[in-house]
mmCIF file of C-alpha atoms and ligand atoms in Angstrom:
data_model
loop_
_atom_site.group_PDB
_atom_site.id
_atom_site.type_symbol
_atom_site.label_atom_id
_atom_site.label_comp_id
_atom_site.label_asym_id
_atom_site.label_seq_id
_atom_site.Cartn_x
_atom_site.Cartn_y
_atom_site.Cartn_z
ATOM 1 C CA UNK P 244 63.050 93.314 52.172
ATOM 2 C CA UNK P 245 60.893 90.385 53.050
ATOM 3 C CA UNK P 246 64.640 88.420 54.057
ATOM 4 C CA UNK P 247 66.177 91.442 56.204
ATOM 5 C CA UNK P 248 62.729 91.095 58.244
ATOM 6 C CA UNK P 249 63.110 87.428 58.884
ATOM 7 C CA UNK P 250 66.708 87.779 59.529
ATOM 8 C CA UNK P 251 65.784 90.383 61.804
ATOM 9 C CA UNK P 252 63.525 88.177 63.334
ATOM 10 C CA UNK P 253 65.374 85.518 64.270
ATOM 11 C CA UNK P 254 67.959 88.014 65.664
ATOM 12 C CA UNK P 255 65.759 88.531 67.913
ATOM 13 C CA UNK P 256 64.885 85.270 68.748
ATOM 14 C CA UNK P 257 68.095 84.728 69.099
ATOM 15 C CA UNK P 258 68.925 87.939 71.640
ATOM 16 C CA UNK P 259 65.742 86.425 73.488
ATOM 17 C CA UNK P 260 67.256 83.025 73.831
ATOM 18 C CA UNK P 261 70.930 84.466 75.035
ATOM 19 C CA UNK P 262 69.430 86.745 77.439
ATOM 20 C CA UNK P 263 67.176 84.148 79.165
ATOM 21 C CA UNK P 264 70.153 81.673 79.181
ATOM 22 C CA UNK P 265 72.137 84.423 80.863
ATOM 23 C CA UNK P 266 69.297 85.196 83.622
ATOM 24 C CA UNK P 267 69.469 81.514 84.430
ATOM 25 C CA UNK P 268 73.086 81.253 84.459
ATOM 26 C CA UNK P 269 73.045 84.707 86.948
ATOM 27 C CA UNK P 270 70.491 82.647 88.904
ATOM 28 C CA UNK P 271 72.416 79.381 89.433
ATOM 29 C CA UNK P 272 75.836 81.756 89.848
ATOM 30 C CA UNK P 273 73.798 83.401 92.921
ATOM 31 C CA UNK P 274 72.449 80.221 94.515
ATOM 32 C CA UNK P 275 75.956 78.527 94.152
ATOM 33 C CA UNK P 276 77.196 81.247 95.965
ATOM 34 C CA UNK P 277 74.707 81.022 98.458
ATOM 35 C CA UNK P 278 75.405 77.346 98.791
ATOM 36 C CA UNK P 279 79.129 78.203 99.046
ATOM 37 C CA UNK P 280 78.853 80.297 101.595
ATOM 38 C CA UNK P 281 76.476 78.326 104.007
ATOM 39 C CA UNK P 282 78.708 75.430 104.030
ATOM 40 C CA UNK P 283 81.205 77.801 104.839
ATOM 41 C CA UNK P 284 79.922 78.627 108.172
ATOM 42 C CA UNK P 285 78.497 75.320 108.597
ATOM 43 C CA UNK P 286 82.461 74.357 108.379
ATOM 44 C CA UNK P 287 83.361 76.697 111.124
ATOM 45 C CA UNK P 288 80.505 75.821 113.299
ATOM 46 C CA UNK P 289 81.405 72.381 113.026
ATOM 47 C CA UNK P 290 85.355 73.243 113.628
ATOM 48 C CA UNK P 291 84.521 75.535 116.809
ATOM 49 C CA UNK P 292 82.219 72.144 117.662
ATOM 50 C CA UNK P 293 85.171 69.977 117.349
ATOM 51 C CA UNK P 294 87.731 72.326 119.115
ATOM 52 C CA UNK P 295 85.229 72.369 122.284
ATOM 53 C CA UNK P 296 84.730 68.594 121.820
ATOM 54 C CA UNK P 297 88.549 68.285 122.012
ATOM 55 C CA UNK P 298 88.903 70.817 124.998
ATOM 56 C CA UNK P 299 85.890 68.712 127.216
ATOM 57 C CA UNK P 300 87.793 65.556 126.189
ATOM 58 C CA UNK P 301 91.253 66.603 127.254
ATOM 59 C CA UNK P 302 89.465 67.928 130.461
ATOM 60 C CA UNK P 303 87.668 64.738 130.922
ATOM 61 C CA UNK P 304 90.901 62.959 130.559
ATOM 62 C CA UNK P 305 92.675 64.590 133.358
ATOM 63 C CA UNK P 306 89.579 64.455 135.795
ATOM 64 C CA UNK P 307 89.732 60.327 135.267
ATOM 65 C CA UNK P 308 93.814 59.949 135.858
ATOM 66 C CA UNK P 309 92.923 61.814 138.723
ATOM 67 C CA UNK P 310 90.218 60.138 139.571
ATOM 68 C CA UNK P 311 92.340 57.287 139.158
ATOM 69 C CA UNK P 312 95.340 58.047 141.271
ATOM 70 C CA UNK P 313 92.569 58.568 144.182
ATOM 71 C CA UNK P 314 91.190 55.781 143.540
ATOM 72 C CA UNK P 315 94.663 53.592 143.841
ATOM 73 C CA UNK P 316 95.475 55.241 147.129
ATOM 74 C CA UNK P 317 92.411 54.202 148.426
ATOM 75 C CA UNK P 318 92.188 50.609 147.254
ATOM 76 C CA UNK P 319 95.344 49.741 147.806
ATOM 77 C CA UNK P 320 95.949 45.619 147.193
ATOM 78 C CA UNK P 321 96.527 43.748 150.373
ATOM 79 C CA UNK P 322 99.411 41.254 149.818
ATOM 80 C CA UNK P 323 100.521 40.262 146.320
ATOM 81 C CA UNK P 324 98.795 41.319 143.167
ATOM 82 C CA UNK P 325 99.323 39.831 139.763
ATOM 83 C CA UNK P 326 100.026 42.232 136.783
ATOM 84 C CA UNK P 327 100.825 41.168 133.428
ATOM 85 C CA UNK P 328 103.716 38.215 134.320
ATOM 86 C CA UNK P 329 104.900 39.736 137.228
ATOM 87 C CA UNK P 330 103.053 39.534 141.147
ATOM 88 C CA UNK P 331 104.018 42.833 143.113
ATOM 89 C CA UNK P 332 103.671 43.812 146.834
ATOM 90 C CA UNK P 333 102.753 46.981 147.741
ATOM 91 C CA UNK P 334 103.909 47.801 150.997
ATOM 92 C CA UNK P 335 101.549 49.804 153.787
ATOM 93 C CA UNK P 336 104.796 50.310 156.021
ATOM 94 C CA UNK P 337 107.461 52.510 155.333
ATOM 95 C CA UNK P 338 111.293 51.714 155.008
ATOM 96 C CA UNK P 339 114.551 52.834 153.580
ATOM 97 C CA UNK P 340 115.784 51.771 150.600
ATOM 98 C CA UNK P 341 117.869 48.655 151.847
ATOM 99 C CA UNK P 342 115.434 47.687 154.222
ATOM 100 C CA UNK P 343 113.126 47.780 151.709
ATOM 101 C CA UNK P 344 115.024 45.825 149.898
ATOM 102 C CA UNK P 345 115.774 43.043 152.528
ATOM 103 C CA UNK P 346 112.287 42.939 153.017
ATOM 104 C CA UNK P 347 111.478 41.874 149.096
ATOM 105 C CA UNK P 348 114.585 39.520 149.221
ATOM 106 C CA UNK P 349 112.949 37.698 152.408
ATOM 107 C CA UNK P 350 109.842 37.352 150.339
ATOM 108 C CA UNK P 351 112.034 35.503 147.628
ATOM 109 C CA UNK P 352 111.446 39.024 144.999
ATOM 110 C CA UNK P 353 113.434 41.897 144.620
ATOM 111 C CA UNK P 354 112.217 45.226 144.518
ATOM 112 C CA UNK P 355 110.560 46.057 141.226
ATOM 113 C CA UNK P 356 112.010 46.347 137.713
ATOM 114 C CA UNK P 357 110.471 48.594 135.076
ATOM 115 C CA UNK P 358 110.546 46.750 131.842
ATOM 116 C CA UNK P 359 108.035 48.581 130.190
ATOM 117 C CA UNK P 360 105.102 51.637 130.005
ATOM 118 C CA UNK P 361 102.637 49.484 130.952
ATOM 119 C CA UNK P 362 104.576 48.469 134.033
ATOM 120 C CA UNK P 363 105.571 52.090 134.835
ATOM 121 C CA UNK P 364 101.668 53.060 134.497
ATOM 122 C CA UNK P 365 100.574 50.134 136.422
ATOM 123 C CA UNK P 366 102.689 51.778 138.981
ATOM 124 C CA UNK P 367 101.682 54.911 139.192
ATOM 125 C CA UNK P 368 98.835 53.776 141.293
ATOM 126 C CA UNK P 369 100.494 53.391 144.328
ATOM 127 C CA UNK P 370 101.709 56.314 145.862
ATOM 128 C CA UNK P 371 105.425 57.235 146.500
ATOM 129 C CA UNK P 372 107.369 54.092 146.072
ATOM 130 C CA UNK P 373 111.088 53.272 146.180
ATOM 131 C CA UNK P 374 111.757 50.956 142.569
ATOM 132 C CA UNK P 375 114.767 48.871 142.324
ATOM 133 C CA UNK P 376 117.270 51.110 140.754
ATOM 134 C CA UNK P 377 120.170 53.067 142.443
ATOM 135 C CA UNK P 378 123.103 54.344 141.525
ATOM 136 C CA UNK P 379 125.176 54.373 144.477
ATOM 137 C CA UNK P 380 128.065 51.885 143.288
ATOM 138 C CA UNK P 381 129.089 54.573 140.126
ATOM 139 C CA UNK P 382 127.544 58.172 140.769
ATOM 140 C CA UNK P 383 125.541 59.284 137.369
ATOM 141 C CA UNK P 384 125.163 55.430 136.221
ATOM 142 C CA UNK P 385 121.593 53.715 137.349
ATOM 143 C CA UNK P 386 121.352 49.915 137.720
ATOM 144 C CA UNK P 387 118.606 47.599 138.009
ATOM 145 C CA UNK P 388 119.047 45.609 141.287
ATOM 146 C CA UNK P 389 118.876 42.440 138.621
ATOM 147 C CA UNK P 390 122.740 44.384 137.930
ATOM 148 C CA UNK P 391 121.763 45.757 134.485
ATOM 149 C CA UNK P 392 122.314 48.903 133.260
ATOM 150 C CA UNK P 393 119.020 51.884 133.177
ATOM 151 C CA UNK P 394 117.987 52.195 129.650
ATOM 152 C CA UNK P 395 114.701 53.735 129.446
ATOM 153 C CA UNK P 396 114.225 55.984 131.908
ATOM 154 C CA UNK P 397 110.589 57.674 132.812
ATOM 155 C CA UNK P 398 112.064 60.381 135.365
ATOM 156 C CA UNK P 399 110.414 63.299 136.361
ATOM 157 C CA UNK P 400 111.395 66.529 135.051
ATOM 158 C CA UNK P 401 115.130 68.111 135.917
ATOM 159 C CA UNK P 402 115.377 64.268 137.570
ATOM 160 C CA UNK P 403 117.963 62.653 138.808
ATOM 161 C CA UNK P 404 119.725 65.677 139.847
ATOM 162 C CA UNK P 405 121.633 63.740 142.514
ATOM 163 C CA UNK P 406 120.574 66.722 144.945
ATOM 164 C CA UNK P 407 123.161 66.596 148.356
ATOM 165 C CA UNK P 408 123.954 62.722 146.722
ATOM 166 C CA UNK P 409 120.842 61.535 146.139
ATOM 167 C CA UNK P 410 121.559 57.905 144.778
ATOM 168 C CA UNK P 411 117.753 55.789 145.194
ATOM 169 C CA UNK P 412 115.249 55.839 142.489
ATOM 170 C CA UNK P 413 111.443 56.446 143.673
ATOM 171 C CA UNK P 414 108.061 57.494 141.994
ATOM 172 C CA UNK P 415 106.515 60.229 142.793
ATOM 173 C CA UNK P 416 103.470 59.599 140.684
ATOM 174 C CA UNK P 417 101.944 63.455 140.609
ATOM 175 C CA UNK P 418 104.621 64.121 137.688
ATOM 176 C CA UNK P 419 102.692 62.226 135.264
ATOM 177 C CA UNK P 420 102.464 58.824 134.219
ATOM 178 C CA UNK P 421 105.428 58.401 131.974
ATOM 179 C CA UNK P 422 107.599 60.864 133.783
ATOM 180 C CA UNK P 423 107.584 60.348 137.604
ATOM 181 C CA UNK P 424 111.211 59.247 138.923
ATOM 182 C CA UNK P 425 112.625 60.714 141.090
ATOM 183 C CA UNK P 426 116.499 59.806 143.125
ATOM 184 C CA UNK P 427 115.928 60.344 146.579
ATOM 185 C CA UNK P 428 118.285 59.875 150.077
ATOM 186 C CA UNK P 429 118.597 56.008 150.000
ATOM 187 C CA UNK P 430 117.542 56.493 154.023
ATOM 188 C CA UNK P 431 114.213 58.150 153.459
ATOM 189 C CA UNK P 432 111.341 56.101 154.696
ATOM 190 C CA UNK P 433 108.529 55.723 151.810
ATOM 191 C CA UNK P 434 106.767 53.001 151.065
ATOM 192 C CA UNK P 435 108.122 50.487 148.312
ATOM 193 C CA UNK P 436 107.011 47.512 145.480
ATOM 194 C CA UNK P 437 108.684 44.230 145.371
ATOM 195 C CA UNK P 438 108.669 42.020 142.119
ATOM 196 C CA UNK P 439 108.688 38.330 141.627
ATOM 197 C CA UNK P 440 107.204 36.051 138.718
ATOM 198 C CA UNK P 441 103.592 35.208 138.884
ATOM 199 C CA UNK P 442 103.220 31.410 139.939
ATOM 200 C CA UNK P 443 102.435 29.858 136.212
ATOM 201 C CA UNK P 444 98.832 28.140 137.284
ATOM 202 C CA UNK P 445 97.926 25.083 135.076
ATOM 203 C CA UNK P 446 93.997 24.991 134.541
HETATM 204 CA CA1 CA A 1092 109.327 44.206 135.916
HETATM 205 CA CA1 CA A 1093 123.268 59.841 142.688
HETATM 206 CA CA1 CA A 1094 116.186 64.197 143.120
#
């Protein structure tokens, strides 16, 4: 008799022990899931967050290429300005292609050659300009005026469409930086940017 009591005893020490260790386990379950769930809407506050960060940023973006465009047709260089390895004139007047041309030639350049998206952004700055490519010798195939062949083209969308013959290659910089050619009439009077090598100073 005396063992069944002890053994009955420590059964219920032992029931004691289980239950407590189950309270505490319900316990840390609960706060865990408490835990879970506030980082769970701490995520999405901090994705909405990031979503209207990335909205104001894209916004922000535009507004300064704007901003920027203004800017270039307002402070237009006088004469020639230097850009990367190259010195470009930006012409105020406003000629046809040829003339334009003939007026870059007399200046011992050559209307200007787009090697590159940093050249063709550069460019964008300066309004509607005739560039040195044209395809009037072979209809559909653009050459530089240096006589080489187009390879990378940034034209504007549904550009060249060689509308009534259009055979001169201009920018029309509202079309976006990396897409804003456009083939013109080679006897429309826009403005136009010559190209020469900078003069290599020794210092
Ligand atoms: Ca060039
Ligand atoms: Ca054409
Ligand atoms: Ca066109």
């Amino acid at each position: 008799m005396e063992r069944n009591s002890t053994q009955s005893e420590t059964l219920t020490q032992l029931y004691s022990a289980l239950k407590d260790e189950r309270d505490q386990l319900l316990t840390n379950y609960n706060s865990l899931t408490a835990e879970r769930d506030e980082l769970q809407t701490n995520y999405n506050s901090l994705t909405a967050e990031r979503d209207q960060l990335q909205t104001n940023y894209n916004t922000l973006t535009a507004e300064r290429d704007q901003l920027l465009r203004k800017l270039g047709q307002f402070s237009r260089p006088q004469g020639w300005t230097n850009f990367s390895s190259s010195s470009y004139y930006i012409s105020k007047e406003k000629k046809t292609w040829s003339e334009s041309r003939q007026y870059c030639r007399d200046k011992g350049a050559d209307l200007v050659i787009i090697n590159n998206e940093e050249e063709q952004t550069f460019l964008q700055n300066f309004g509607h300009t005739w560039i040195g490519l044209t395809d009037s010798e072979n209809e559909g195939t653009w050459k530089w005026v240096d006589g080489t062949t187009l390879t990378t083209g940034y034209w504007s969308f549904k550009q060249p469409d060689n509308w009534y013959n259009e055979d001169c290659a201009a920018i029309q910089p509202k079309d976006g930086t990396l897409q804003s050619w456009n083939d013109r009439f080679c006897s429309d009077r826009i403005q136009w940017v010559c190209e020469k090598p900078a003069a290599v100073s020794i210092s």
